[in-house]
Amino acid sequence: MDHRKPTIHLAAISIPAFSHQASILQFSKRLVQLHPYLHVTCIFPTIDAPPEPTIDFLQSLSSSSIHCIFLPPIAKHDLVDHHGNATPPAVQIQLAVSRSLPSLRDALKSLCISSPLAALITDPWANEVLEVAKELHLLSFVYFPLSAMTLSLFLNLPRLDREISGEYRDLKDPIEIIPGCSTIPINGLDLPEHLQDRTSLSYELILQRCKRCSLADGFLVNTIFEMEQSTITSLQNVFPIGPIVQSGSSSSGTGSGCVEWLEKQTPRSVLYVSFGSGGTLSEEQLNELAFGLELCGQKFLWVVRKPSESANSAYLGDGEQDSLQFLPSEFLERTKERGLVVSSWAPQNEILRHSSTGGFLTHCGWNSILESIVCGVPMMTWPLFAEQKMNAVLLTEGLKVALRLKANERGIVEKEEISKVVRSLMEETEEGDGIRRRIGELKRDAASALKQDGSSTKALSQVVDQIVTLWRQRQSN
């Protein structure tokens, strides 16, 4: 690497959600490690205040080549719909980004004056900034922190909107006009919940953003070429640069003794149960999960969050509290010999990497999926919101590295179903053995992609070459 190259300045814009901010910060870290002459300024819109986990993450980066600007906060109570009603978290995020656009434009213009920008990279939910990039004559890329399958859906949503009448959830047959997804049966009900009501504000906002994607010069997708090859090759200007996941030890310690407890368990004997940074279950469903874990007879490490009727009530970081009080009476006492239950948070990266972890019951957030693949941990899928149902289909029907739990007619996954699927995954069965073999192959693909000559490293270098070439042309004019 030629360290004598002049510094080239990029801006990266995310949204006010920790999972997205962590992903783009981790991407920026990899970018400057591979190309030390790059400097990245991350710009984050804010709801009320910056997320505390993001502040912690920034402090752990210790890179002089990455800086962060938090835009003036938008008050959460002002993020309402046309009628003044409270809106879902995904809509709040999009409204906050839109209302932050004037200060975002000012920040970018200021950067262009103080240290001329070569390119702009944005989260798909903040892609209004693509129009600003055109105003400032900058190359622009969308950093897509989700799967290539989800990108394909978003790029083709305007076409679906034109060609399909009625609600997607009412479609009788799988959707076959999403490029690269013809071999995986995506049904209308598998699409993100914000696409299920085409008269809603959330659908309108998403459709606008999907139409705006054509302004981008390319898409940096947090996936692995070998994992989603058919989808990636069916799209244009897509660069698979993943897996971008958190690495190393958590800055927050070991989390209620999780790692110490795992040290005492036998290899691949523990099922890790977590619904990510924002997923929540209803009280009835929380009880069924508890009884299912008790019934299955397997060891488990469960991260419990306060129950809620809204599956993503914790997504914007609402206050944590002791969640163990919501568990069934005497559950902790009855399972203390083979289970560890912690409240709200656990060091997921360390848990998945631990040799005692043999399975992961996950909400199918893309960050969690990639972390599980990198660690070679088989999965059970329990999708809750956003694009997680699509991810579950990819894992179970496409990659075949997970088992899917089935809900009853009321949408509740019953304890008998939980117990049965846990045993199928964790015990030495033909089905479980096949999943472990395939996830092992994906783990090797993920490691290879990040090597110096790997597919992800090469894809990222292609993007950097584009940026450097255009920057040099401008400098010479």
PDB file of N, CA, C and O in Angstrom, residues 148 221-235 238-243 366 370 399 442 445-446 448-450 454-459 462:
ATOM      1  N   ALA A 148     -28.379  -8.737  -0.258  1.00  0.00           N
ATOM      2  CA  ALA A 148     -28.564  -8.408  -1.667  1.00  0.00           C
ATOM      3  C   ALA A 148     -30.001  -8.696  -2.099  1.00  0.00           C
ATOM      4  O   ALA A 148     -30.548  -8.011  -2.972  1.00  0.00           O
ATOM      5  N   VAL A 221     -22.866  -3.449  -0.651  1.00  0.00           N
ATOM      6  CA  VAL A 221     -23.809  -4.318   0.048  1.00  0.00           C
ATOM      7  C   VAL A 221     -23.071  -5.181   1.072  1.00  0.00           C
ATOM      8  O   VAL A 221     -22.063  -5.832   0.751  1.00  0.00           O
ATOM      9  N   ASN A 222     -23.594  -5.182   2.293  1.00  0.00           N
ATOM     10  CA  ASN A 222     -22.976  -5.951   3.363  1.00  0.00           C
ATOM     11  C   ASN A 222     -23.366  -7.421   3.251  1.00  0.00           C
ATOM     12  O   ASN A 222     -24.132  -7.960   4.051  1.00  0.00           O
ATOM     13  N   THR A 223     -22.814  -8.059   2.245  1.00  0.00           N
ATOM     14  CA  THR A 223     -23.072  -9.477   2.011  1.00  0.00           C
ATOM     15  C   THR A 223     -21.830 -10.102   1.418  1.00  0.00           C
ATOM     16  O   THR A 223     -20.812  -9.431   1.199  1.00  0.00           O
ATOM     17  N   ILE A 224     -21.913 -11.390   1.148  1.00  0.00           N
ATOM     18  CA  ILE A 224     -20.787 -12.162   0.624  1.00  0.00           C
ATOM     19  C   ILE A 224     -21.165 -12.665  -0.766  1.00  0.00           C
ATOM     20  O   ILE A 224     -22.235 -13.267  -0.931  1.00  0.00           O
ATOM     21  N   PHE A 225     -20.309 -12.431  -1.737  1.00  0.00           N
ATOM     22  CA  PHE A 225     -20.620 -12.823  -3.115  1.00  0.00           C
ATOM     23  C   PHE A 225     -20.984 -14.300  -3.206  1.00  0.00           C
ATOM     24  O   PHE A 225     -21.979 -14.674  -3.842  1.00  0.00           O
ATOM     25  N   GLU A 226     -20.199 -15.140  -2.550  1.00  0.00           N
ATOM     26  CA  GLU A 226     -20.419 -16.583  -2.634  1.00  0.00           C
ATOM     27  C   GLU A 226     -21.754 -16.988  -2.025  1.00  0.00           C
ATOM     28  O   GLU A 226     -22.293 -18.046  -2.351  1.00  0.00           O
ATOM     29  N   MET A 227     -22.307 -16.165  -1.150  1.00  0.00           N
ATOM     30  CA  MET A 227     -23.551 -16.486  -0.458  1.00  0.00           C
ATOM     31  C   MET A 227     -24.780 -16.058  -1.257  1.00  0.00           C
ATOM     32  O   MET A 227     -25.819 -16.699  -1.197  1.00  0.00           O
ATOM     33  N   GLU A 228     -24.672 -14.967  -2.008  1.00  0.00           N
ATOM     34  CA  GLU A 228     -25.811 -14.441  -2.767  1.00  0.00           C
ATOM     35  C   GLU A 228     -25.430 -14.175  -4.223  1.00  0.00           C
ATOM     36  O   GLU A 228     -25.825 -13.178  -4.820  1.00  0.00           O
ATOM     37  N   GLN A 229     -24.701 -15.091  -4.788  1.00  0.00           N
ATOM     38  CA  GLN A 229     -24.124 -14.899  -6.122  1.00  0.00           C
ATOM     39  C   GLN A 229     -25.178 -14.619  -7.189  1.00  0.00           C
ATOM     40  O   GLN A 229     -25.033 -13.695  -7.984  1.00  0.00           O
ATOM     41  N   SER A 230     -26.255 -15.397  -7.220  1.00  0.00           N
ATOM     42  CA  SER A 230     -27.239 -15.231  -8.296  1.00  0.00           C
ATOM     43  C   SER A 230     -27.924 -13.873  -8.212  1.00  0.00           C
ATOM     44  O   SER A 230     -28.184 -13.237  -9.244  1.00  0.00           O
ATOM     45  N   THR A 231     -28.207 -13.404  -7.005  1.00  0.00           N
ATOM     46  CA  THR A 231     -28.842 -12.096  -6.856  1.00  0.00           C
ATOM     47  C   THR A 231     -27.884 -10.982  -7.244  1.00  0.00           C
ATOM     48  O   THR A 231     -28.252 -10.049  -7.957  1.00  0.00           O
ATOM     49  N   ILE A 232     -26.648 -11.064  -6.778  1.00  0.00           N
ATOM     50  CA  ILE A 232     -25.660 -10.011  -7.054  1.00  0.00           C
ATOM     51  C   ILE A 232     -25.393  -9.892  -8.545  1.00  0.00           C
ATOM     52  O   ILE A 232     -25.352  -8.781  -9.101  1.00  0.00           O
ATOM     53  N   THR A 233     -25.240 -11.018  -9.237  1.00  0.00           N
ATOM     54  CA  THR A 233     -24.934 -10.958 -10.667  1.00  0.00           C
ATOM     55  C   THR A 233     -26.130 -10.498 -11.502  1.00  0.00           C
ATOM     56  O   THR A 233     -25.967 -10.094 -12.658  1.00  0.00           O
ATOM     57  N   SER A 234     -27.326 -10.527 -10.921  1.00  0.00           N
ATOM     58  CA  SER A 234     -28.507 -10.071 -11.662  1.00  0.00           C
ATOM     59  C   SER A 234     -28.702  -8.556 -11.557  1.00  0.00           C
ATOM     60  O   SER A 234     -29.547  -7.994 -12.253  1.00  0.00           O
ATOM     61  N   LEU A 235     -27.917  -7.895 -10.717  1.00  0.00           N
ATOM     62  CA  LEU A 235     -28.050  -6.459 -10.501  1.00  0.00           C
ATOM     63  C   LEU A 235     -26.834  -5.726 -11.054  1.00  0.00           C
ATOM     64  O   LEU A 235     -25.762  -6.309 -11.222  1.00  0.00           O
ATOM     65  N   VAL A 238     -23.395  -3.311  -8.216  1.00  0.00           N
ATOM     66  CA  VAL A 238     -23.491  -3.828  -6.856  1.00  0.00           C
ATOM     67  C   VAL A 238     -22.138  -4.411  -6.459  1.00  0.00           C
ATOM     68  O   VAL A 238     -21.568  -5.229  -7.186  1.00  0.00           O
ATOM     69  N   PHE A 239     -21.642  -3.971  -5.299  1.00  0.00           N
ATOM     70  CA  PHE A 239     -20.339  -4.394  -4.817  1.00  0.00           C
ATOM     71  C   PHE A 239     -20.519  -5.099  -3.465  1.00  0.00           C
ATOM     72  O   PHE A 239     -20.788  -4.444  -2.450  1.00  0.00           O
ATOM     73  N   PRO A 240     -20.388  -6.431  -3.422  1.00  0.00           N
ATOM     74  CA  PRO A 240     -20.532  -7.154  -2.156  1.00  0.00           C
ATOM     75  C   PRO A 240     -19.275  -6.999  -1.317  1.00  0.00           C
ATOM     76  O   PRO A 240     -18.230  -7.555  -1.637  1.00  0.00           O
ATOM     77  N   ILE A 241     -19.352  -6.219  -0.242  1.00  0.00           N
ATOM     78  CA  ILE A 241     -18.151  -5.879   0.524  1.00  0.00           C
ATOM     79  C   ILE A 241     -18.198  -6.460   1.943  1.00  0.00           C
ATOM     80  O   ILE A 241     -17.404  -6.067   2.792  1.00  0.00           O
ATOM     81  N   GLY A 242     -19.107  -7.397   2.197  1.00  0.00           N
ATOM     82  CA  GLY A 242     -19.233  -7.970   3.529  1.00  0.00           C
ATOM     83  C   GLY A 242     -18.413  -9.231   3.704  1.00  0.00           C
ATOM     84  O   GLY A 242     -17.721  -9.666   2.778  1.00  0.00           O
ATOM     85  N   PRO A 243     -18.469  -9.862   4.866  1.00  0.00           N
ATOM     86  CA  PRO A 243     -19.311  -9.460   5.986  1.00  0.00           C
ATOM     87  C   PRO A 243     -18.678  -8.369   6.849  1.00  0.00           C
ATOM     88  O   PRO A 243     -17.542  -8.507   7.299  1.00  0.00           O
ATOM     89  N   TRP A 366     -30.112  -8.618  10.022  1.00  0.00           N
ATOM     90  CA  TRP A 366     -29.003  -8.976   9.134  1.00  0.00           C
ATOM     91  C   TRP A 366     -27.657  -8.958   9.850  1.00  0.00           C
ATOM     92  O   TRP A 366     -26.790  -9.807   9.593  1.00  0.00           O
ATOM     93  N   LEU A 370     -25.163 -12.245   9.922  1.00  0.00           N
ATOM     94  CA  LEU A 370     -23.772 -12.251   9.477  1.00  0.00           C
ATOM     95  C   LEU A 370     -22.830 -12.664  10.601  1.00  0.00           C
ATOM     96  O   LEU A 370     -21.868 -13.404  10.379  1.00  0.00           O
ATOM     97  N   LEU A 399     -30.254 -20.827   1.682  1.00  0.00           N
ATOM     98  CA  LEU A 399     -28.960 -21.291   2.177  1.00  0.00           C
ATOM     99  C   LEU A 399     -29.054 -22.581   2.980  1.00  0.00           C
ATOM    100  O   LEU A 399     -28.050 -23.285   3.133  1.00  0.00           O
ATOM    101  N   LEU A 442     -20.256 -21.868   4.791  1.00  0.00           N
ATOM    102  CA  LEU A 442     -20.454 -20.416   4.703  1.00  0.00           C
ATOM    103  C   LEU A 442     -19.433 -19.665   5.548  1.00  0.00           C
ATOM    104  O   LEU A 442     -18.967 -18.590   5.157  1.00  0.00           O
ATOM    105  N   ASP A 445     -16.412 -19.414   3.500  1.00  0.00           N
ATOM    106  CA  ASP A 445     -16.609 -18.420   2.434  1.00  0.00           C
ATOM    107  C   ASP A 445     -16.452 -16.999   2.981  1.00  0.00           C
ATOM    108  O   ASP A 445     -15.852 -16.132   2.333  1.00  0.00           O
ATOM    109  N   ALA A 446     -17.017 -16.757   4.170  1.00  0.00           N
ATOM    110  CA  ALA A 446     -16.945 -15.421   4.771  1.00  0.00           C
ATOM    111  C   ALA A 446     -15.505 -15.048   5.084  1.00  0.00           C
ATOM    112  O   ALA A 446     -15.074 -13.912   4.831  1.00  0.00           O
ATOM    113  N   SER A 448     -12.797 -16.265   3.642  1.00  0.00           N
ATOM    114  CA  SER A 448     -12.066 -16.109   2.385  1.00  0.00           C
ATOM    115  C   SER A 448     -12.366 -14.773   1.720  1.00  0.00           C
ATOM    116  O   SER A 448     -11.480 -14.146   1.130  1.00  0.00           O
ATOM    117  N   ALA A 449     -13.626 -14.316   1.809  1.00  0.00           N
ATOM    118  CA  ALA A 449     -14.020 -13.063   1.167  1.00  0.00           C
ATOM    119  C   ALA A 449     -13.244 -11.878   1.707  1.00  0.00           C
ATOM    120  O   ALA A 449     -13.013 -10.893   0.989  1.00  0.00           O
ATOM    121  N   LEU A 450     -12.808 -11.941   2.960  1.00  0.00           N
ATOM    122  CA  LEU A 450     -12.120 -10.820   3.602  1.00  0.00           C
ATOM    123  C   LEU A 450     -10.604 -10.879   3.456  1.00  0.00           C
ATOM    124  O   LEU A 450      -9.904  -9.955   3.886  1.00  0.00           O
ATOM    125  N   GLY A 454      -9.564 -11.798  -1.568  1.00  0.00           N
ATOM    126  CA  GLY A 454     -10.938 -12.270  -1.473  1.00  0.00           C
ATOM    127  C   GLY A 454     -11.923 -11.401  -2.230  1.00  0.00           C
ATOM    128  O   GLY A 454     -11.632 -10.253  -2.599  1.00  0.00           O
ATOM    129  N   SER A 455     -13.107 -11.940  -2.457  1.00  0.00           N
ATOM    130  CA  SER A 455     -14.113 -11.252  -3.280  1.00  0.00           C
ATOM    131  C   SER A 455     -14.534  -9.914  -2.680  1.00  0.00           C
ATOM    132  O   SER A 455     -14.719  -8.929  -3.420  1.00  0.00           O
ATOM    133  N   SER A 456     -14.690  -9.823  -1.372  1.00  0.00           N
ATOM    134  CA  SER A 456     -15.123  -8.573  -0.758  1.00  0.00           C
ATOM    135  C   SER A 456     -14.030  -7.513  -0.800  1.00  0.00           C
ATOM    136  O   SER A 456     -14.298  -6.338  -1.052  1.00  0.00           O
ATOM    137  N   THR A 457     -12.800  -7.932  -0.552  1.00  0.00           N
ATOM    138  CA  THR A 457     -11.671  -6.995  -0.609  1.00  0.00           C
ATOM    139  C   THR A 457     -11.509  -6.435  -2.013  1.00  0.00           C
ATOM    140  O   THR A 457     -11.278  -5.229  -2.201  1.00  0.00           O
ATOM    141  N   LYS A 458     -11.648  -7.295  -3.016  1.00  0.00           N
ATOM    142  CA  LYS A 458     -11.533  -6.841  -4.407  1.00  0.00           C
ATOM    143  C   LYS A 458     -12.675  -5.892  -4.769  1.00  0.00           C
ATOM    144  O   LYS A 458     -12.459  -4.882  -5.462  1.00  0.00           O
ATOM    145  N   ALA A 459     -13.887  -6.196  -4.322  1.00  0.00           N
ATOM    146  CA  ALA A 459     -15.032  -5.341  -4.633  1.00  0.00           C
ATOM    147  C   ALA A 459     -14.849  -3.947  -4.031  1.00  0.00           C
ATOM    148  O   ALA A 459     -15.127  -2.929  -4.680  1.00  0.00           O
ATOM    149  N   GLN A 462     -12.369  -1.950  -6.008  1.00  0.00           N
ATOM    150  CA  GLN A 462     -12.955  -1.414  -7.237  1.00  0.00           C
ATOM    151  C   GLN A 462     -13.627  -0.070  -6.985  1.00  0.00           C
ATOM    152  O   GLN A 462     -13.480   0.881  -7.769  1.00  0.00           O
TER     153      GLN A 462
END
